Amino acid sequence: MALTAEELLSVWATGSERHPVDRGLLLFALAAPDTPGAELADRPLGERNSALLRLHQTLFGETLDGYCDCPHCGERLEFALRCGDLLAVADDTASMGEVAGLPCRPPTSRDLAAVSHLGDPEQAMWRLLQRCCGGGIANTASNTELLTAFEAALEQADPAADLNLALACDACGQAATVPLDIAHFLWEALTAQARRLLDEVHQLARAYGWGEAEILALPPVRRRAYLKRVLA
Ligand SMILES: [Zn+2]
């Protein structure tokens, strides 16, 4: 699906006010218009990520540009990924079965929201495990073995739920694993596009006195043609 300039700015304005998990759901709703809105929060995260990757392909193209700081030496590492490569590992029929003998389901956006206040990734993973595997797991005790089994089962059953990228640092040569937050990538691309549109509206409104709606309704090629004249 394509978005008009007005629709894109509307999504951006709504999402700007939201928590990242809810922003992910806003984008998921856009990416999966046939899925009832009330169900989105309870769909597996891999399904959400796949839908967001496909939306990125449609709206902003195939390439995800990103960077991270090396956890060992602090060097900035840039990377470019292809949405199609990430989609190739996705499996939208996520079913976890059992983890260490306990029935388990794949995590959803609702689970993500419930653990998002936890700063420590291991603690967040542990809470996810408790939510997804239900009763039978003590509230406070940590169990590394169970956590490892859960992560392995998740990787196997819903590989797009928790995407990571393995990098080797150019500066220090050490290996680093970077979490890939697809909702964040898509949101950044949408924000950049929204800022460009706002700049265009600002320049054209100032030059010609046209209203925002009028400017956004112009076909992009004509908007850019006027802009070129204003900036000439
Ligand atoms: Zn390094």
PDB file of C-alpha atoms and ligand atoms in Angstrom:
ATOM      1  CA  MET A   1       0.000   0.000   0.000  1.00  0.00           C
ATOM      2  CA  ALA A   2       1.145   3.544  -0.700  1.00  0.00           C
ATOM      3  CA  LEU A   3       0.466   6.485   1.596  1.00  0.00           C
ATOM      4  CA  THR A   4      -0.510   9.980   0.485  1.00  0.00           C
ATOM      5  CA  ALA A   5       1.532  12.862   1.906  1.00  0.00           C
ATOM      6  CA  GLU A   6      -1.403  13.768   4.160  1.00  0.00           C
ATOM      7  CA  GLU A   7      -1.747  10.172   5.439  1.00  0.00           C
ATOM      8  CA  LEU A   8       1.969   9.896   6.130  1.00  0.00           C
ATOM      9  CA  LEU A   9       1.987  13.111   8.178  1.00  0.00           C
ATOM     10  CA  SER A  10      -1.117  11.975  10.027  1.00  0.00           C
ATOM     11  CA  VAL A  11       0.523   8.636  11.019  1.00  0.00           C
ATOM     12  CA  TRP A  12       3.683  10.474  12.049  1.00  0.00           C
ATOM     13  CA  ALA A  13       1.754  12.979  14.202  1.00  0.00           C
ATOM     14  CA  THR A  14      -0.199  10.191  15.931  1.00  0.00           C
ATOM     15  CA  GLY A  15       2.842   7.966  16.480  1.00  0.00           C
ATOM     16  CA  SER A  16       5.006  10.803  17.804  1.00  0.00           C
ATOM     17  CA  GLU A  17       2.871  10.911  20.936  1.00  0.00           C
ATOM     18  CA  ARG A  18       2.993   7.177  21.591  1.00  0.00           C
ATOM     19  CA  HIS A  19       5.182   4.736  23.475  1.00  0.00           C
ATOM     20  CA  PRO A  20       7.438   2.759  21.074  1.00  0.00           C
ATOM     21  CA  VAL A  21       5.430  -0.459  21.579  1.00  0.00           C
ATOM     22  CA  ASP A  22       2.170   1.333  20.704  1.00  0.00           C
ATOM     23  CA  ARG A  23       3.924   3.019  17.812  1.00  0.00           C
ATOM     24  CA  GLY A  24       4.846  -0.475  16.585  1.00  0.00           C
ATOM     25  CA  LEU A  25       1.162  -1.423  16.787  1.00  0.00           C
ATOM     26  CA  LEU A  26       0.148   1.719  14.889  1.00  0.00           C
ATOM     27  CA  LEU A  27       2.530   0.721  12.088  1.00  0.00           C
ATOM     28  CA  PHE A  28       1.356  -2.903  12.290  1.00  0.00           C
ATOM     29  CA  ALA A  29      -2.248  -1.702  11.774  1.00  0.00           C
ATOM     30  CA  LEU A  30      -1.078   0.197   8.710  1.00  0.00           C
ATOM     31  CA  ALA A  31       0.851  -2.826   7.415  1.00  0.00           C
ATOM     32  CA  ALA A  32      -1.955  -5.335   8.049  1.00  0.00           C
ATOM     33  CA  PRO A  33      -5.207  -3.492   7.297  1.00  0.00           C
ATOM     34  CA  ASP A  34      -7.150  -6.767   7.053  1.00  0.00           C
ATOM     35  CA  THR A  35      -6.330  -7.836  10.616  1.00  0.00           C
ATOM     36  CA  PRO A  36      -8.903  -6.595  13.173  1.00  0.00           C
ATOM     37  CA  GLY A  37      -7.277  -3.834  15.271  1.00  0.00           C
ATOM     38  CA  ALA A  38      -8.198  -5.524  18.565  1.00  0.00           C
ATOM     39  CA  GLU A  39      -6.168  -8.623  17.607  1.00  0.00           C
ATOM     40  CA  LEU A  40      -2.908  -6.902  16.666  1.00  0.00           C
ATOM     41  CA  ALA A  41      -1.520  -6.683  20.207  1.00  0.00           C
ATOM     42  CA  ASP A  42      -1.937 -10.453  20.633  1.00  0.00           C
ATOM     43  CA  ARG A  43      -0.245 -11.511  17.390  1.00  0.00           C
ATOM     44  CA  PRO A  44       3.270 -13.023  17.589  1.00  0.00           C
ATOM     45  CA  LEU A  45       6.064 -10.447  17.367  1.00  0.00           C
ATOM     46  CA  GLY A  46       7.535 -12.221  14.343  1.00  0.00           C
ATOM     47  CA  GLU A  47       4.290 -11.671  12.458  1.00  0.00           C
ATOM     48  CA  ARG A  48       4.404  -7.981  13.380  1.00  0.00           C
ATOM     49  CA  ASN A  49       8.035  -7.669  12.303  1.00  0.00           C
ATOM     50  CA  SER A  50       7.384  -9.395   8.968  1.00  0.00           C
ATOM     51  CA  ALA A  51       4.454  -7.057   8.281  1.00  0.00           C
ATOM     52  CA  LEU A  52       6.613  -4.024   9.166  1.00  0.00           C
ATOM     53  CA  LEU A  53       9.443  -5.221   6.905  1.00  0.00           C
ATOM     54  CA  ARG A  54       7.000  -5.561   4.004  1.00  0.00           C
ATOM     55  CA  LEU A  55       5.636  -2.076   4.741  1.00  0.00           C
ATOM     56  CA  HIS A  56       9.187  -0.710   4.712  1.00  0.00           C
ATOM     57  CA  GLN A  57       9.755  -2.321   1.306  1.00  0.00           C
ATOM     58  CA  THR A  58       6.599  -0.685  -0.044  1.00  0.00           C
ATOM     59  CA  LEU A  59       7.068   2.794   1.414  1.00  0.00           C
ATOM     60  CA  PHE A  60      10.817   3.273   1.669  1.00  0.00           C
ATOM     61  CA  GLY A  61      12.453   0.508  -0.327  1.00  0.00           C
ATOM     62  CA  GLU A  62      14.523  -2.552   0.364  1.00  0.00           C
ATOM     63  CA  THR A  63      17.468  -1.138   2.318  1.00  0.00           C
ATOM     64  CA  LEU A  64      17.629  -0.650   6.088  1.00  0.00           C
ATOM     65  CA  ASP A  65      20.524   1.635   6.971  1.00  0.00           C
ATOM     66  CA  GLY A  66      21.639   1.559  10.567  1.00  0.00           C
ATOM     67  CA  TYR A  67      24.529   1.991  12.926  1.00  0.00           C
ATOM     68  CA  CYS A  68      25.562   0.960  16.412  1.00  0.00           C
ATOM     69  CA  ASP A  69      28.478   1.673  18.714  1.00  0.00           C
ATOM     70  CA  CYS A  70      30.867  -1.240  19.264  1.00  0.00           C
ATOM     71  CA  PRO A  71      30.238  -2.540  22.819  1.00  0.00           C
ATOM     72  CA  HIS A  72      33.984  -3.219  23.187  1.00  0.00           C
ATOM     73  CA  CYS A  73      35.707  -0.042  21.907  1.00  0.00           C
ATOM     74  CA  GLY A  74      32.905   2.414  21.147  1.00  0.00           C
ATOM     75  CA  GLU A  75      33.699   2.697  17.423  1.00  0.00           C
ATOM     76  CA  ARG A  76      30.634   3.592  15.352  1.00  0.00           C
ATOM     77  CA  LEU A  77      29.717   0.677  13.080  1.00  0.00           C
ATOM     78  CA  GLU A  78      27.467   1.307  10.110  1.00  0.00           C
ATOM     79  CA  PHE A  79      25.516  -1.413   8.361  1.00  0.00           C
ATOM     80  CA  ALA A  80      23.025  -1.800   5.521  1.00  0.00           C
ATOM     81  CA  LEU A  81      20.547  -4.674   5.453  1.00  0.00           C
ATOM     82  CA  ARG A  82      17.973  -5.852   2.980  1.00  0.00           C
ATOM     83  CA  CYS A  83      14.376  -6.307   4.147  1.00  0.00           C
ATOM     84  CA  GLY A  84      14.072  -9.344   1.869  1.00  0.00           C
ATOM     85  CA  ASP A  85      16.983 -11.098   3.585  1.00  0.00           C
ATOM     86  CA  LEU A  86      15.349 -10.612   6.984  1.00  0.00           C
ATOM     87  CA  LEU A  87      11.975 -11.732   5.640  1.00  0.00           C
ATOM     88  CA  ALA A  88      13.593 -14.899   4.322  1.00  0.00           C
ATOM     89  CA  VAL A  89      14.205 -16.134   7.882  1.00  0.00           C
ATOM     90  CA  ALA A  90      10.714 -15.211   9.121  1.00  0.00           C
ATOM     91  CA  ASP A  91       8.082 -17.842   9.763  1.00  0.00           C
ATOM     92  CA  ASP A  92       4.582 -16.472  10.261  1.00  0.00           C
ATOM     93  CA  THR A  93       3.229 -19.743  11.599  1.00  0.00           C
ATOM     94  CA  ALA A  94       4.947 -19.355  14.968  1.00  0.00           C
ATOM     95  CA  SER A  95       4.126 -22.102  17.425  1.00  0.00           C
ATOM     96  CA  MET A  96       6.425 -22.741  20.366  1.00  0.00           C
ATOM     97  CA  GLY A  97       5.028 -25.997  21.720  1.00  0.00           C
ATOM     98  CA  GLU A  98       6.868 -26.733  24.935  1.00  0.00           C
ATOM     99  CA  VAL A  99       9.896 -25.229  26.638  1.00  0.00           C
ATOM    100  CA  ALA A 100      11.540 -27.496  29.205  1.00  0.00           C
ATOM    101  CA  GLY A 101       8.286 -29.455  29.460  1.00  0.00           C
ATOM    102  CA  LEU A 102       6.096 -26.377  29.909  1.00  0.00           C
ATOM    103  CA  PRO A 103       3.506 -25.318  27.328  1.00  0.00           C
ATOM    104  CA  CYS A 104       4.621 -22.064  25.744  1.00  0.00           C
ATOM    105  CA  ARG A 105       3.342 -19.509  23.229  1.00  0.00           C
ATOM    106  CA  PRO A 106       5.335 -16.973  21.177  1.00  0.00           C
ATOM    107  CA  PRO A 107       5.588 -13.442  22.660  1.00  0.00           C
ATOM    108  CA  THR A 108       3.328 -10.659  21.405  1.00  0.00           C
ATOM    109  CA  SER A 109       3.268  -6.839  21.447  1.00  0.00           C
ATOM    110  CA  ARG A 110       1.224  -7.053  24.652  1.00  0.00           C
ATOM    111  CA  ASP A 111       4.049  -9.044  26.275  1.00  0.00           C
ATOM    112  CA  LEU A 112       6.603  -6.583  24.928  1.00  0.00           C
ATOM    113  CA  ALA A 113       4.669  -3.679  26.491  1.00  0.00           C
ATOM    114  CA  ALA A 114       4.569  -5.520  29.822  1.00  0.00           C
ATOM    115  CA  VAL A 115       8.368  -5.894  29.977  1.00  0.00           C
ATOM    116  CA  SER A 116       9.367  -2.638  28.240  1.00  0.00           C
ATOM    117  CA  HIS A 117       9.994  -0.809  31.541  1.00  0.00           C
ATOM    118  CA  LEU A 118      12.707  -3.330  32.476  1.00  0.00           C
ATOM    119  CA  GLY A 119      16.118  -1.909  31.591  1.00  0.00           C
ATOM    120  CA  ASP A 120      18.021  -5.181  31.940  1.00  0.00           C
ATOM    121  CA  PRO A 121      17.602  -7.353  28.787  1.00  0.00           C
ATOM    122  CA  GLU A 122      18.014 -10.596  30.745  1.00  0.00           C
ATOM    123  CA  GLN A 123      15.380  -9.600  33.258  1.00  0.00           C
ATOM    124  CA  ALA A 124      13.059  -8.587  30.406  1.00  0.00           C
ATOM    125  CA  MET A 125      13.615 -11.979  28.730  1.00  0.00           C
ATOM    126  CA  TRP A 126      12.898 -13.728  32.026  1.00  0.00           C
ATOM    127  CA  ARG A 127       9.605 -11.871  32.434  1.00  0.00           C
ATOM    128  CA  LEU A 128       8.698 -12.705  28.842  1.00  0.00           C
ATOM    129  CA  LEU A 129       9.344 -16.362  29.586  1.00  0.00           C
ATOM    130  CA  GLN A 130       7.100 -16.192  32.651  1.00  0.00           C
ATOM    131  CA  ARG A 131       4.308 -14.600  30.639  1.00  0.00           C
ATOM    132  CA  CYS A 132       4.613 -16.960  27.671  1.00  0.00           C
ATOM    133  CA  CYS A 133       5.083 -20.203  29.612  1.00  0.00           C
ATOM    134  CA  GLY A 134       2.450 -19.328  32.188  1.00  0.00           C
ATOM    135  CA  GLY A 135       2.194 -21.075  35.572  1.00  0.00           C
ATOM    136  CA  GLY A 136       4.798 -23.401  36.972  1.00  0.00           C
ATOM    137  CA  ILE A 137       7.618 -20.833  36.906  1.00  0.00           C
ATOM    138  CA  ALA A 138       8.482 -19.139  40.169  1.00  0.00           C
ATOM    139  CA  ASN A 139       8.000 -15.384  40.286  1.00  0.00           C
ATOM    140  CA  THR A 140      11.369 -14.419  41.612  1.00  0.00           C
ATOM    141  CA  ALA A 141      13.863 -17.224  41.018  1.00  0.00           C
ATOM    142  CA  SER A 142      16.054 -16.923  37.933  1.00  0.00           C
ATOM    143  CA  ASN A 143      16.950 -20.020  35.960  1.00  0.00           C
ATOM    144  CA  THR A 144      19.583 -19.634  33.275  1.00  0.00           C
ATOM    145  CA  GLU A 145      18.921 -23.045  31.777  1.00  0.00           C
ATOM    146  CA  LEU A 146      15.236 -22.308  31.313  1.00  0.00           C
ATOM    147  CA  LEU A 147      16.048 -18.917  29.806  1.00  0.00           C
ATOM    148  CA  THR A 148      18.450 -20.492  27.306  1.00  0.00           C
ATOM    149  CA  ALA A 149      15.811 -23.100  26.383  1.00  0.00           C
ATOM    150  CA  PHE A 150      13.226 -20.345  25.911  1.00  0.00           C
ATOM    151  CA  GLU A 151      15.534 -18.272  23.695  1.00  0.00           C
ATOM    152  CA  ALA A 152      16.425 -21.336  21.608  1.00  0.00           C
ATOM    153  CA  ALA A 153      12.739 -22.291  21.210  1.00  0.00           C
ATOM    154  CA  LEU A 154      11.879 -18.718  20.229  1.00  0.00           C
ATOM    155  CA  GLU A 155      14.691 -18.597  17.698  1.00  0.00           C
ATOM    156  CA  GLN A 156      13.450 -21.878  16.248  1.00  0.00           C
ATOM    157  CA  ALA A 157       9.699 -21.192  16.255  1.00  0.00           C
ATOM    158  CA  ASP A 158       9.502 -17.459  15.551  1.00  0.00           C
ATOM    159  CA  PRO A 159      12.884 -16.327  14.181  1.00  0.00           C
ATOM    160  CA  ALA A 160      11.642 -12.857  13.208  1.00  0.00           C
ATOM    161  CA  ALA A 161      10.423 -12.114  16.759  1.00  0.00           C
ATOM    162  CA  ASP A 162      13.838 -11.102  18.070  1.00  0.00           C
ATOM    163  CA  LEU A 163      16.087 -10.157  15.155  1.00  0.00           C
ATOM    164  CA  ASN A 164      19.784  -9.671  15.708  1.00  0.00           C
ATOM    165  CA  LEU A 165      22.748  -8.822  13.552  1.00  0.00           C
ATOM    166  CA  ALA A 166      26.204 -10.280  14.115  1.00  0.00           C
ATOM    167  CA  LEU A 167      28.966  -7.771  13.314  1.00  0.00           C
ATOM    168  CA  ALA A 168      32.739  -7.761  13.504  1.00  0.00           C
ATOM    169  CA  CYS A 169      34.177  -4.393  14.586  1.00  0.00           C
ATOM    170  CA  ASP A 170      36.585  -2.860  12.040  1.00  0.00           C
ATOM    171  CA  ALA A 171      38.512  -1.058  14.769  1.00  0.00           C
ATOM    172  CA  CYS A 172      39.055  -3.710  17.463  1.00  0.00           C
ATOM    173  CA  GLY A 173      38.154  -6.893  15.566  1.00  0.00           C
ATOM    174  CA  GLN A 174      35.790  -8.119  18.280  1.00  0.00           C
ATOM    175  CA  ALA A 175      32.384  -9.617  17.520  1.00  0.00           C
ATOM    176  CA  ALA A 176      29.218  -7.764  18.464  1.00  0.00           C
ATOM    177  CA  THR A 177      25.566  -8.763  18.338  1.00  0.00           C
ATOM    178  CA  VAL A 178      23.185  -5.901  17.641  1.00  0.00           C
ATOM    179  CA  PRO A 179      19.443  -6.165  18.275  1.00  0.00           C
ATOM    180  CA  LEU A 180      17.402  -5.049  15.249  1.00  0.00           C
ATOM    181  CA  ASP A 181      14.222  -3.225  16.185  1.00  0.00           C
ATOM    182  CA  ILE A 182      12.246  -3.220  12.937  1.00  0.00           C
ATOM    183  CA  ALA A 183       9.555  -0.893  14.313  1.00  0.00           C
ATOM    184  CA  HIS A 184      12.299   1.603  15.159  1.00  0.00           C
ATOM    185  CA  PHE A 185      13.822   1.382  11.643  1.00  0.00           C
ATOM    186  CA  LEU A 186      10.441   1.929  10.016  1.00  0.00           C
ATOM    187  CA  TRP A 187       9.616   4.780  12.369  1.00  0.00           C
ATOM    188  CA  GLU A 188      12.923   6.526  11.646  1.00  0.00           C
ATOM    189  CA  ALA A 189      12.312   6.283   7.894  1.00  0.00           C
ATOM    190  CA  LEU A 190       8.775   7.609   8.320  1.00  0.00           C
ATOM    191  CA  THR A 191      10.016  10.473  10.515  1.00  0.00           C
ATOM    192  CA  ALA A 192      12.656  11.481   7.950  1.00  0.00           C
ATOM    193  CA  GLN A 193       9.997  11.515   5.233  1.00  0.00           C
ATOM    194  CA  ALA A 194       7.605  13.536   7.438  1.00  0.00           C
ATOM    195  CA  ARG A 195      10.328  16.122   8.112  1.00  0.00           C
ATOM    196  CA  ARG A 196      11.021  16.477   4.394  1.00  0.00           C
ATOM    197  CA  LEU A 197       7.304  17.033   3.760  1.00  0.00           C
ATOM    198  CA  LEU A 198       7.039  19.597   6.547  1.00  0.00           C
ATOM    199  CA  ASP A 199      10.031  21.460   5.094  1.00  0.00           C
ATOM    200  CA  GLU A 200       8.378  21.477   1.681  1.00  0.00           C
ATOM    201  CA  VAL A 201       5.087  22.775   3.113  1.00  0.00           C
ATOM    202  CA  HIS A 202       6.962  25.418   5.065  1.00  0.00           C
ATOM    203  CA  GLN A 203       8.901  26.688   2.023  1.00  0.00           C
ATOM    204  CA  LEU A 204       5.927  26.675  -0.351  1.00  0.00           C
ATOM    205  CA  ALA A 205       3.500  28.224   2.144  1.00  0.00           C
ATOM    206  CA  ARG A 206       5.966  31.017   2.805  1.00  0.00           C
ATOM    207  CA  ALA A 207       6.634  31.635  -0.889  1.00  0.00           C
ATOM    208  CA  TYR A 208       3.126  31.343  -2.329  1.00  0.00           C
ATOM    209  CA  GLY A 209       0.803  31.684   0.658  1.00  0.00           C
ATOM    210  CA  TRP A 210      -0.850  28.295  -0.059  1.00  0.00           C
ATOM    211  CA  GLY A 211      -2.446  26.270   2.719  1.00  0.00           C
ATOM    212  CA  GLU A 212      -1.004  23.010   4.098  1.00  0.00           C
ATOM    213  CA  ALA A 213      -3.780  20.833   2.646  1.00  0.00           C
ATOM    214  CA  GLU A 214      -3.356  22.402  -0.800  1.00  0.00           C
ATOM    215  CA  ILE A 215       0.384  21.818  -0.795  1.00  0.00           C
ATOM    216  CA  LEU A 216       0.119  18.227   0.424  1.00  0.00           C
ATOM    217  CA  ALA A 217      -2.514  17.505  -2.235  1.00  0.00           C
ATOM    218  CA  LEU A 218      -0.091  18.454  -5.018  1.00  0.00           C
ATOM    219  CA  PRO A 219       1.437  15.486  -6.849  1.00  0.00           C
ATOM    220  CA  PRO A 220       5.018  15.095  -5.505  1.00  0.00           C
ATOM    221  CA  VAL A 221       6.546  15.913  -8.891  1.00  0.00           C
ATOM    222  CA  ARG A 222       4.744  19.267  -9.005  1.00  0.00           C
ATOM    223  CA  ARG A 223       5.487  20.025  -5.357  1.00  0.00           C
ATOM    224  CA  ARG A 224       9.183  19.475  -6.042  1.00  0.00           C
ATOM    225  CA  ALA A 225       9.064  21.541  -9.234  1.00  0.00           C
ATOM    226  CA  TYR A 226       7.685  24.546  -7.348  1.00  0.00           C
ATOM    227  CA  LEU A 227      10.142  23.988  -4.542  1.00  0.00           C
ATOM    228  CA  LYS A 228      13.029  24.023  -7.001  1.00  0.00           C
ATOM    229  CA  ARG A 229      11.876  27.431  -8.234  1.00  0.00           C
ATOM    230  CA  VAL A 230      11.492  28.776  -4.713  1.00  0.00           C
ATOM    231  CA  LEU A 231      14.985  27.648  -3.805  1.00  0.00           C
ATOM    232  CA  ALA A 232      16.576  28.740  -7.116  1.00  0.00           C
TER     233      ALA A 232
HETATM  234 ZN    ZN B   1      35.299  -2.369  18.525  1.00  0.00          ZN
END
